[in-house]
């Protein structure tokens, strides 16, 4: 449906939204269109090479890579808003979105990005997450910020498919939002344009609004990787885009390993003379498993045995070593630490090698976290603008604080021990250590720190241990 709608929009965008000829176009090249389709297929099914025809089982590496990056990026994220009742309201509205942020981040990592688009529902603000292959970019500013796009929504009622196109364009401090609705009896076309009021869910949506704002009323979370599929495209690339061919190789190698196990199953070749005829004209032999015996020898049996055991030596160790080497190459290409996909028992153990591997993963994760924080800032701005526009809550300022953890490189236990040593050396406040590493409240930590200080002043030995 995405590709059909893309072709239709490219042909009709000017007529549909009343633009001057050539004023705007869909900024999505053929290379990016194909890349998005490939990334989506790899995430969903493993890849186009995993078909019934070649009987190739996928390791689902693409989905594993996207899920692992999403976990590393979001597992320690804490967002706090303060400053006014408006800040409290925004924090409350943002909370459901943050609860599902790991899932949204995984999809964005797989498809190169996602759009966070807030909207008003009653007295609440909700966030619509548009996946990378479900929106059509039209304009970017000079900094690479997405400023224009067309979003689609479909509903099905009996035999009719309703499609709503929502176009956002931001220019010169004004956000223009246009909405069009269509009805069709098939998925082959959008059908005829209809009033928005014909669909109850869209009855309250205005056909066109203009709002004076400083930024677009949506946020584009772009995965910050170089786009080798189209070097001139401002769109992001999948986290596993650099390893597409190697992921294919891994699935092929896994197929060889499975075939080695299947082809090396124990069997007994049985002479036809040892088989008993059945009522239906076939042959059988007493057996515990239908795949244990194979009738294959015929003729004179005087000079040979009636049975021959087929039990070849398996070469699985060689195939496993080859697969593990391919997985390490995928980890390197995607920016993951060794042992994430490959066997951690086969990873080099020197301190320098371990740190270099962790630093590679840390660098990739930090760049994605920075891009996500920029998108969250843009999302909060849009939510705040809607709160003003619809007067959902009294005006007020807000300050957003993002807490990202670096436990990818620094083990939490080691970091705790390190800071305890700082406390003992008098280089880190005892009270802060207790709140950050021991879970005490500010009041409890202050009391313990005061008692400890008094004991030290009395020349007593400090016995507190982490």
Short mmCIF file of C-alpha atoms in Angstrom, two decimals:
data_model
loop_
_atom_site.label_atom_id
_atom_site.label_comp_id
_atom_site.label_asym_id
_atom_site.label_seq_id
_atom_site.Cartn_x
_atom_site.Cartn_y
_atom_site.Cartn_z
CA UNK A 1 0.00 0.00 0.00
CA UNK A 2 2.90 2.35 0.78
CA UNK A 3 4.33 2.08 -2.72
CA UNK A 4 0.90 2.49 -4.37
CA UNK A 5 0.16 5.58 -2.31
CA UNK A 6 3.62 6.96 -3.02
CA UNK A 7 3.13 6.68 -6.79
CA UNK A 8 -0.31 8.29 -6.55
CA UNK A 9 0.94 11.18 -4.42
CA UNK A 10 3.84 11.89 -6.74
CA UNK A 11 1.41 12.26 -9.61
CA UNK A 12 -1.31 14.18 -7.77
CA UNK A 13 0.33 16.20 -4.98
CA UNK A 14 0.13 19.53 -6.82
CA UNK A 15 -3.51 19.12 -7.84
CA UNK A 16 -4.51 17.62 -4.51
CA UNK A 17 -3.23 20.39 -2.25
CA UNK A 18 -3.41 23.33 -4.65
CA UNK A 19 0.32 23.89 -5.01
CA UNK A 20 1.99 25.63 -7.89
CA UNK A 21 3.45 23.13 -10.39
CA UNK A 22 6.73 21.77 -9.05
CA UNK A 23 6.42 23.64 -5.73
CA UNK A 24 6.80 20.52 -3.59
CA UNK A 25 7.48 16.88 -4.24
CA UNK A 26 7.95 13.68 -2.29
CA UNK A 27 11.61 13.58 -1.22
CA UNK A 28 12.02 9.84 -1.48
CA UNK A 29 14.29 8.45 -4.18
CA UNK A 30 13.92 5.07 -5.82
CA UNK A 31 16.95 3.82 -3.89
CA UNK A 32 15.39 4.82 -0.58
CA UNK A 33 12.04 3.34 -1.54
CA UNK A 34 13.72 0.00 -2.24
CA UNK A 35 15.86 0.25 0.90
CA UNK A 36 12.84 0.87 3.14
CA UNK A 37 11.06 -2.14 1.65
CA UNK A 38 14.16 -4.30 2.22
CA UNK A 39 14.69 -3.14 5.81
CA UNK A 40 11.02 -3.76 6.63
CA UNK A 41 11.11 -7.24 5.11
CA UNK A 42 14.30 -8.13 6.98
CA UNK A 43 12.76 -6.94 10.24
CA UNK A 44 9.48 -8.81 9.71
CA UNK A 45 10.50 -12.07 8.01
CA UNK A 46 14.29 -12.14 7.93
CA UNK A 47 14.77 -10.99 4.34
CA UNK A 48 13.75 -11.69 0.74
CA UNK A 49 16.10 -14.68 0.64
CA UNK A 50 14.03 -16.51 3.28
CA UNK A 51 11.37 -18.10 1.10
CA UNK A 52 9.62 -21.45 0.89
CA UNK A 53 11.36 -22.06 -2.43
CA UNK A 54 14.88 -22.21 -1.00
CA UNK A 55 13.72 -23.50 2.43
CA UNK A 56 16.08 -21.11 4.23
CA UNK A 57 15.45 -20.46 7.92
CA UNK A 58 16.27 -16.97 9.16
CA UNK A 59 18.16 -16.22 12.35
CA UNK A 60 16.14 -12.95 12.53
CA UNK A 61 19.37 -11.05 13.06
CA UNK A 62 17.93 -7.77 11.78
CA UNK A 63 15.21 -7.76 14.42
CA UNK A 64 17.74 -8.77 17.08
CA UNK A 65 20.07 -5.89 16.17
CA UNK A 66 17.22 -3.34 16.24
CA UNK A 67 15.91 -4.68 19.55
CA UNK A 68 19.36 -4.65 21.16
CA UNK A 69 20.04 -1.06 20.14
CA UNK A 70 16.62 -0.02 21.42
CA UNK A 71 17.35 -1.72 24.74
CA UNK A 72 20.76 -0.08 25.11
CA UNK A 73 19.43 3.34 24.12
CA UNK A 74 16.39 3.45 26.40
CA UNK A 75 17.02 1.10 29.33
CA UNK A 76 18.30 3.83 31.70
CA UNK A 77 16.43 6.82 30.25
CA UNK A 78 14.64 9.05 32.73
CA UNK A 79 12.87 12.23 31.62
CA UNK A 80 11.77 14.76 34.22
CA UNK A 81 9.85 18.00 33.65
CA UNK A 82 9.65 20.85 36.15
CA UNK A 83 8.88 24.54 36.37
CA UNK A 84 5.10 24.98 36.58
CA UNK A 85 1.71 23.29 36.46
CA UNK A 86 2.15 23.24 32.67
CA UNK A 87 5.28 21.13 33.16
CA UNK A 88 3.35 18.72 35.39
CA UNK A 89 0.62 18.44 32.75
CA UNK A 90 3.13 17.76 29.96
CA UNK A 91 4.87 15.13 32.10
CA UNK A 92 1.55 13.38 32.70
CA UNK A 93 0.68 13.40 28.99
CA UNK A 94 4.16 12.23 27.98
CA UNK A 95 4.26 9.30 30.43
CA UNK A 96 2.26 6.76 28.31
CA UNK A 97 4.47 7.55 25.33
CA UNK A 98 7.65 7.04 27.37
CA UNK A 99 6.36 3.68 28.64
CA UNK A 100 6.31 2.40 25.05
CA UNK A 101 9.42 4.27 23.90
CA UNK A 102 11.59 1.09 23.74
CA UNK A 103 9.17 -0.40 21.18
CA UNK A 104 9.04 2.83 19.18
CA UNK A 105 12.83 3.07 19.25
CA UNK A 106 13.16 -0.50 17.99
CA UNK A 107 10.96 0.27 14.97
CA UNK A 108 12.89 3.48 14.31
CA UNK A 109 16.21 1.62 14.49
CA UNK A 110 14.91 -0.93 12.00
CA UNK A 111 13.54 1.55 9.44
CA UNK A 112 15.94 4.46 9.84
CA UNK A 113 13.62 6.74 11.78
CA UNK A 114 10.11 7.58 12.94
CA UNK A 115 7.90 10.64 13.37
CA UNK A 116 6.36 11.55 16.73
CA UNK A 117 3.18 13.52 15.98
CA UNK A 118 1.08 14.79 18.93
CA UNK A 119 -2.64 15.46 18.67
CA UNK A 120 -5.46 16.56 20.95
CA UNK A 121 -8.13 14.14 22.19
CA UNK A 122 -10.59 15.82 24.54
CA UNK A 123 -8.48 17.40 27.26
CA UNK A 124 -5.57 15.06 26.65
CA UNK A 125 -2.51 15.07 24.42
CA UNK A 126 -1.69 11.80 22.67
CA UNK A 127 1.27 10.93 20.47
CA UNK A 128 0.95 9.17 17.13
CA UNK A 129 4.13 7.31 16.14
CA UNK A 130 4.52 7.10 12.37
CA UNK A 131 6.95 4.42 11.20
CA UNK A 132 9.66 5.12 8.65
CA UNK A 133 7.76 3.55 5.76
CA UNK A 134 4.42 5.17 6.60
CA UNK A 135 5.03 8.86 5.87
CA UNK A 136 6.10 10.82 2.83
CA UNK A 137 8.68 13.61 3.41
CA UNK A 138 8.25 16.76 1.32
CA UNK A 139 10.62 19.41 2.74
CA UNK A 140 13.72 19.67 4.94
CA UNK A 141 15.43 22.83 6.14
CA UNK A 142 19.14 23.58 5.75
CA UNK A 143 19.96 21.84 9.04
CA UNK A 144 18.33 18.58 7.95
CA UNK A 145 15.23 19.03 10.11
CA UNK A 146 12.08 17.56 8.57
CA UNK A 147 9.68 20.49 8.00
CA UNK A 148 7.09 18.99 5.67
CA UNK A 149 5.48 15.59 5.27
CA UNK A 150 2.28 13.81 4.31
CA UNK A 151 0.84 11.27 6.73
CA UNK A 152 -1.86 8.73 5.94
CA UNK A 153 -4.51 6.98 8.01
CA UNK A 154 -6.91 4.29 6.82
CA UNK A 155 -10.18 2.92 8.19
CA UNK A 156 -12.26 0.08 6.81
CA UNK A 157 -16.06 0.00 7.04
CA UNK A 158 -17.61 -3.10 5.51
CA UNK A 159 -16.60 -2.93 1.84
CA UNK A 160 -15.31 0.65 1.85
CA UNK A 161 -11.77 1.82 2.60
CA UNK A 162 -11.47 5.37 3.93
CA UNK A 163 -8.13 7.16 3.64
CA UNK A 164 -7.17 10.45 5.28
CA UNK A 165 -4.14 12.38 4.08
CA UNK A 166 -2.71 14.90 6.53
CA UNK A 167 -0.14 17.28 5.12
CA UNK A 168 2.17 19.38 7.31
CA UNK A 169 4.28 22.21 5.89
CA UNK A 170 6.33 24.61 8.01
CA UNK A 171 7.77 27.80 6.52
CA UNK A 172 8.52 31.33 7.77
CA UNK A 173 7.20 30.65 11.26
CA UNK A 174 3.84 29.26 10.10
CA UNK A 175 2.69 25.65 10.25
CA UNK A 176 0.06 24.75 7.64
CA UNK A 177 -1.94 21.56 8.18
CA UNK A 178 -4.25 20.29 5.42
CA UNK A 179 -6.55 17.27 5.58
CA UNK A 180 -8.22 15.36 2.74
CA UNK A 181 -10.45 12.28 2.92
CA UNK A 182 -11.12 9.63 0.28
CA UNK A 183 -13.37 6.59 -0.09
CA UNK A 184 -12.65 3.54 -2.23
CA UNK A 185 -14.05 0.06 -2.70
CA UNK A 186 -10.60 -1.49 -3.31
CA UNK A 187 -6.95 -1.06 -2.37
CA UNK A 188 -6.01 -0.34 -5.97
CA UNK A 189 -6.72 3.39 -5.64
CA UNK A 190 -7.69 6.07 -3.13
CA UNK A 191 -11.05 6.52 -4.82
CA UNK A 192 -13.12 9.69 -4.69
CA UNK A 193 -12.55 12.63 -2.35
CA UNK A 194 -15.24 12.96 0.32
CA UNK A 195 -15.93 15.48 3.13
CA UNK A 196 -14.10 14.76 6.39
CA UNK A 197 -17.48 14.85 8.16
CA UNK A 198 -18.54 11.66 6.32
CA UNK A 199 -16.29 9.67 8.65
CA UNK A 200 -17.30 10.09 12.33
CA UNK A 201 -13.71 9.75 13.57
CA UNK A 202 -12.63 12.65 11.34
CA UNK A 203 -15.68 14.88 11.68
CA UNK A 204 -13.97 17.33 14.07
CA UNK A 205 -10.82 17.71 11.95
CA UNK A 206 -10.51 21.03 10.12
CA UNK A 207 -9.70 20.86 6.38
CA UNK A 208 -6.95 23.46 6.82
CA UNK A 209 -5.38 25.38 9.70
CA UNK A 210 -2.43 27.76 9.98
CA UNK A 211 -0.54 28.16 13.25
CA UNK A 212 2.29 30.53 14.10
CA UNK A 213 5.02 28.49 15.78
CA UNK A 214 8.80 28.40 15.98
CA UNK A 215 9.17 24.75 14.96
CA UNK A 216 7.14 22.09 13.15
CA UNK A 217 4.38 20.49 15.20
CA UNK A 218 5.93 17.04 14.92
CA UNK A 219 9.32 15.49 15.70
CA UNK A 220 11.45 13.42 13.35
CA UNK A 221 13.63 10.86 15.13
CA UNK A 222 16.36 10.17 12.58
CA UNK A 223 18.82 7.33 13.13
CA UNK A 224 22.18 9.16 12.84
CA UNK A 225 23.98 6.85 10.43
CA UNK A 226 25.45 7.71 7.06
CA UNK A 227 22.94 6.73 4.39
CA UNK A 228 24.87 4.61 1.90
CA UNK A 229 21.73 3.64 0.00
CA UNK A 230 21.28 7.25 -1.10
CA UNK A 231 24.11 9.57 -0.06
CA UNK A 232 22.04 12.63 -0.95
CA UNK A 233 18.96 11.66 1.06
CA UNK A 234 18.29 13.48 4.36
CA UNK A 235 16.45 10.42 5.67
CA UNK A 236 18.02 8.09 8.21
CA UNK A 237 19.29 4.56 7.61
CA UNK A 238 18.56 1.32 9.42
CA UNK A 239 21.00 0.26 12.13
CA UNK A 240 21.58 -2.97 10.21
CA UNK A 241 21.87 -1.34 6.78
CA UNK A 242 25.71 -1.71 6.72
CA UNK A 243 25.39 -5.47 7.29
CA UNK A 244 22.63 -6.50 4.89
CA UNK A 245 24.84 -8.79 2.79
CA UNK A 246 26.56 -10.25 5.85
CA UNK A 247 23.21 -11.00 7.48
CA UNK A 248 22.31 -12.86 4.29
CA UNK A 249 25.57 -14.82 4.62
CA UNK A 250 24.72 -15.69 8.24
CA UNK A 251 21.33 -17.10 7.24
CA UNK A 252 22.99 -19.14 4.48
CA UNK A 253 25.56 -20.49 6.93
CA UNK A 254 22.84 -21.32 9.43
CA UNK A 255 21.05 -23.21 6.65
CA UNK A 256 24.19 -25.26 6.02
CA UNK A 257 24.40 -26.07 9.72
CA UNK A 258 20.78 -27.24 9.83
CA UNK A 259 21.34 -29.35 6.73
CA UNK A 260 24.39 -30.92 8.37
CA UNK A 261 22.23 -31.96 11.31
CA UNK A 262 19.44 -33.21 9.07
CA UNK A 263 21.68 -35.04 6.62
CA UNK A 264 23.71 -36.60 9.42
CA UNK A 265 20.78 -38.21 11.23
CA UNK A 266 21.28 -41.83 12.22
CA UNK A 267 19.69 -44.26 9.75
CA UNK A 268 19.88 -47.96 8.90
CA UNK A 269 19.95 -49.05 5.27
CA UNK A 270 17.97 -52.29 5.09
CA UNK A 271 18.02 -54.87 2.32
CA UNK A 272 14.67 -55.45 0.68
CA UNK A 273 14.88 -59.09 1.75
CA UNK A 274 14.53 -57.97 5.37
CA UNK A 275 11.33 -56.02 4.75
CA UNK A 276 7.82 -57.41 5.07
CA UNK A 277 5.18 -56.73 2.44
CA UNK A 278 2.12 -54.78 3.55
CA UNK A 279 -1.50 -55.09 2.49
CA UNK A 280 -1.29 -51.97 0.35
CA UNK A 281 1.64 -53.33 -1.67
CA UNK A 282 4.40 -51.56 0.24
CA UNK A 283 7.06 -52.82 2.64
CA UNK A 284 7.64 -52.33 6.34
CA UNK A 285 9.95 -53.34 9.19
CA UNK A 286 9.46 -53.23 12.92
CA UNK A 287 10.66 -49.79 13.99
CA UNK A 288 10.46 -47.21 16.74
CA UNK A 289 10.85 -44.21 14.47
CA UNK A 290 9.59 -43.79 10.95
CA UNK A 291 12.85 -42.25 9.79
CA UNK A 292 15.21 -44.86 11.27
CA UNK A 293 15.16 -47.50 8.50
CA UNK A 294 15.67 -47.03 4.77
CA UNK A 295 15.08 -49.89 2.33
CA UNK A 296 17.62 -49.56 -0.46
CA UNK A 297 19.47 -52.84 -1.23
CA UNK A 298 18.18 -55.59 -3.48
CA UNK A 299 19.47 -58.78 -5.06
CA UNK A 300 21.50 -61.70 -3.68
CA UNK A 301 22.10 -61.32 0.06
CA UNK A 302 24.36 -64.33 0.52
CA UNK A 303 27.57 -62.32 0.40
CA UNK A 304 26.52 -59.25 2.42
CA UNK A 305 24.73 -58.22 5.58
CA UNK A 306 21.08 -57.29 5.63
CA UNK A 307 21.77 -54.08 7.57
CA UNK A 308 24.14 -51.15 7.15
CA UNK A 309 24.27 -48.40 9.79
CA UNK A 310 24.48 -44.85 8.38
CA UNK A 311 26.05 -42.64 11.09
CA UNK A 312 28.44 -40.07 9.55
CA UNK A 313 30.60 -37.83 11.73
CA UNK A 314 29.00 -34.40 12.05
CA UNK A 315 30.98 -31.34 10.95
CA UNK A 316 28.91 -28.98 13.07
CA UNK A 317 31.90 -27.52 14.92
CA UNK A 318 33.35 -26.19 11.68
CA UNK A 319 30.00 -24.72 10.63
CA UNK A 320 29.50 -23.16 14.07
CA UNK A 321 32.94 -21.54 13.97
CA UNK A 322 32.14 -20.15 10.54
CA UNK A 323 28.77 -18.81 11.72
CA UNK A 324 30.36 -17.24 14.79
CA UNK A 325 32.90 -15.45 12.59
CA UNK A 326 30.10 -14.05 10.42
CA UNK A 327 28.21 -12.87 13.51
CA UNK A 328 31.32 -11.04 14.72
CA UNK A 329 31.54 -9.29 11.36
CA UNK A 330 27.89 -8.21 11.70
CA UNK A 331 28.59 -6.85 15.19
CA UNK A 332 31.51 -4.81 13.85
CA UNK A 333 29.55 -3.48 10.87
CA UNK A 334 26.56 -2.47 13.02
CA UNK A 335 28.63 -0.95 15.83
CA UNK A 336 27.83 -3.56 18.48
CA UNK A 337 30.23 -5.01 21.03
CA UNK A 338 31.61 -8.48 20.33
CA UNK A 339 29.58 -11.13 22.11
CA UNK A 340 26.26 -9.38 21.56
CA UNK A 341 25.28 -11.78 18.77
CA UNK A 342 28.31 -14.07 18.63
CA UNK A 343 29.37 -16.56 21.29
CA UNK A 344 30.77 -14.49 24.19
CA UNK A 345 33.02 -17.41 25.12
CA UNK A 346 34.95 -16.92 21.87
CA UNK A 347 35.59 -13.20 22.37
CA UNK A 348 39.12 -11.93 23.05
CA UNK A 349 39.53 -11.26 26.74
CA UNK A 350 42.33 -8.69 27.06
CA UNK A 351 41.29 -5.51 28.85
CA UNK A 352 42.21 -3.33 25.86
CA UNK A 353 40.18 -5.45 23.42
CA UNK A 354 37.16 -5.55 25.72
CA UNK A 355 37.22 -1.79 26.24
CA UNK A 356 37.60 -1.11 22.48
CA UNK A 357 34.61 -3.36 21.78
CA UNK A 358 32.49 -1.65 24.44
CA UNK A 359 33.56 1.79 23.21
CA UNK A 360 32.33 0.93 19.71
CA UNK A 361 28.90 0.03 21.07
CA UNK A 362 28.92 3.03 23.43
CA UNK A 363 29.69 5.45 20.60
CA UNK A 364 26.84 4.14 18.46
CA UNK A 365 24.36 4.19 21.33
CA UNK A 366 25.31 7.71 22.44
CA UNK A 367 24.77 9.09 18.93
CA UNK A 368 21.30 7.49 18.80
CA UNK A 369 20.51 8.81 22.28
CA UNK A 370 21.45 12.33 21.19
CA UNK A 371 19.17 12.07 18.14
CA UNK A 372 16.35 10.74 20.33
CA UNK A 373 16.78 13.60 22.81
CA UNK A 374 16.52 16.14 19.99
CA UNK A 375 13.32 14.44 18.82
CA UNK A 376 11.89 14.41 22.36
CA UNK A 377 12.65 18.13 22.70
CA UNK A 378 10.78 18.79 19.44
CA UNK A 379 7.91 16.59 20.62
CA UNK A 380 7.60 18.48 23.90
CA UNK A 381 7.62 21.78 22.03
CA UNK A 382 4.77 20.58 19.79
CA UNK A 383 2.78 19.29 22.79
CA UNK A 384 3.27 22.60 24.57
CA UNK A 385 2.13 24.49 21.45
CA UNK A 386 -1.05 22.39 21.26
CA UNK A 387 -1.67 23.00 24.97
CA UNK A 388 -1.54 26.75 24.23
CA UNK A 389 -3.64 26.50 21.08
CA UNK A 390 -6.45 24.48 22.70
CA UNK A 391 -6.05 26.10 26.15
CA UNK A 392 -5.78 22.70 27.81
CA UNK A 393 -3.97 24.01 30.89
CA UNK A 394 -2.78 27.42 32.13
CA UNK A 395 0.36 28.71 30.45
CA UNK A 396 3.69 28.17 32.13
CA UNK A 397 7.31 27.33 31.52
CA UNK A 398 8.87 23.88 31.60
CA UNK A 399 12.39 22.50 31.82
CA UNK A 400 13.19 19.01 30.55
CA UNK A 401 16.06 17.03 32.07
CA UNK A 402 17.25 13.80 30.41
CA UNK A 403 19.24 11.25 32.37
CA UNK A 404 21.17 8.78 30.20
CA UNK A 405 23.32 6.12 31.85
CA UNK A 406 26.77 5.00 30.65
CA UNK A 407 26.63 1.47 32.07
CA UNK A 408 27.49 0.09 28.62
CA UNK A 409 31.12 0.98 29.30
CA UNK A 410 31.11 1.36 33.08
CA UNK A 411 29.77 -1.60 35.02
CA UNK A 412 27.33 -0.30 37.68
CA UNK A 413 29.04 -2.28 40.44
CA UNK A 414 32.48 -1.06 39.42
CA UNK A 415 31.20 2.51 39.15
CA UNK A 416 29.68 2.30 42.63
CA UNK A 417 32.94 1.00 44.08
CA UNK A 418 34.89 3.74 42.30
CA UNK A 419 32.76 6.50 43.76
CA UNK A 420 32.95 4.94 47.22
CA UNK A 421 36.70 5.27 46.94
CA UNK A 422 36.18 8.93 46.05
CA UNK A 423 34.08 9.32 49.22
CA UNK A 424 36.82 7.76 51.32
CA UNK A 425 39.36 10.10 49.74
CA UNK A 426 37.15 13.11 50.46
CA UNK A 427 36.63 13.88 46.75
CA UNK A 428 32.89 13.08 46.54
CA UNK A 429 30.07 14.13 48.93
CA UNK A 430 28.86 11.34 51.19
CA UNK A 431 25.26 12.55 50.98
CA UNK A 432 25.24 12.48 47.17
CA UNK A 433 26.77 8.99 47.15
CA UNK A 434 24.00 7.70 49.40
CA UNK A 435 21.22 9.11 47.19
CA UNK A 436 22.72 8.07 43.85
CA UNK A 437 24.10 4.63 44.71
CA UNK A 438 22.33 3.43 47.85
CA UNK A 439 18.80 4.67 47.14
CA UNK A 440 18.38 6.87 50.22
CA UNK A 441 16.19 9.96 50.17
CA UNK A 442 17.79 13.39 50.53
CA UNK A 443 16.68 13.62 54.17
CA UNK A 444 17.94 10.14 55.08
CA UNK A 445 21.22 10.69 53.29
CA UNK A 446 21.75 14.03 55.02
CA UNK A 447 21.17 12.44 58.44
CA UNK A 448 23.55 9.53 57.78
CA UNK A 449 26.20 11.84 56.36
CA UNK A 450 25.94 14.10 59.42
CA UNK A 451 26.25 11.15 61.80
CA UNK A 452 29.23 9.81 59.88
CA UNK A 453 30.91 13.20 59.92
CA UNK A 454 30.41 13.46 63.68
CA UNK A 455 31.94 10.03 64.19
CA UNK A 456 34.94 10.94 62.05
CA UNK A 457 35.44 14.14 63.99
CA UNK A 458 35.54 12.04 67.14
CA UNK A 459 38.41 10.04 65.58
CA UNK A 460 36.29 6.93 65.17
CA UNK A 461 36.87 4.61 62.24
CA UNK A 462 34.51 4.93 59.33
CA UNK A 463 32.91 1.50 58.95
CA UNK A 464 30.29 2.21 56.29
CA UNK A 465 30.75 -0.14 53.31
CA UNK A 466 29.16 0.01 49.87
#
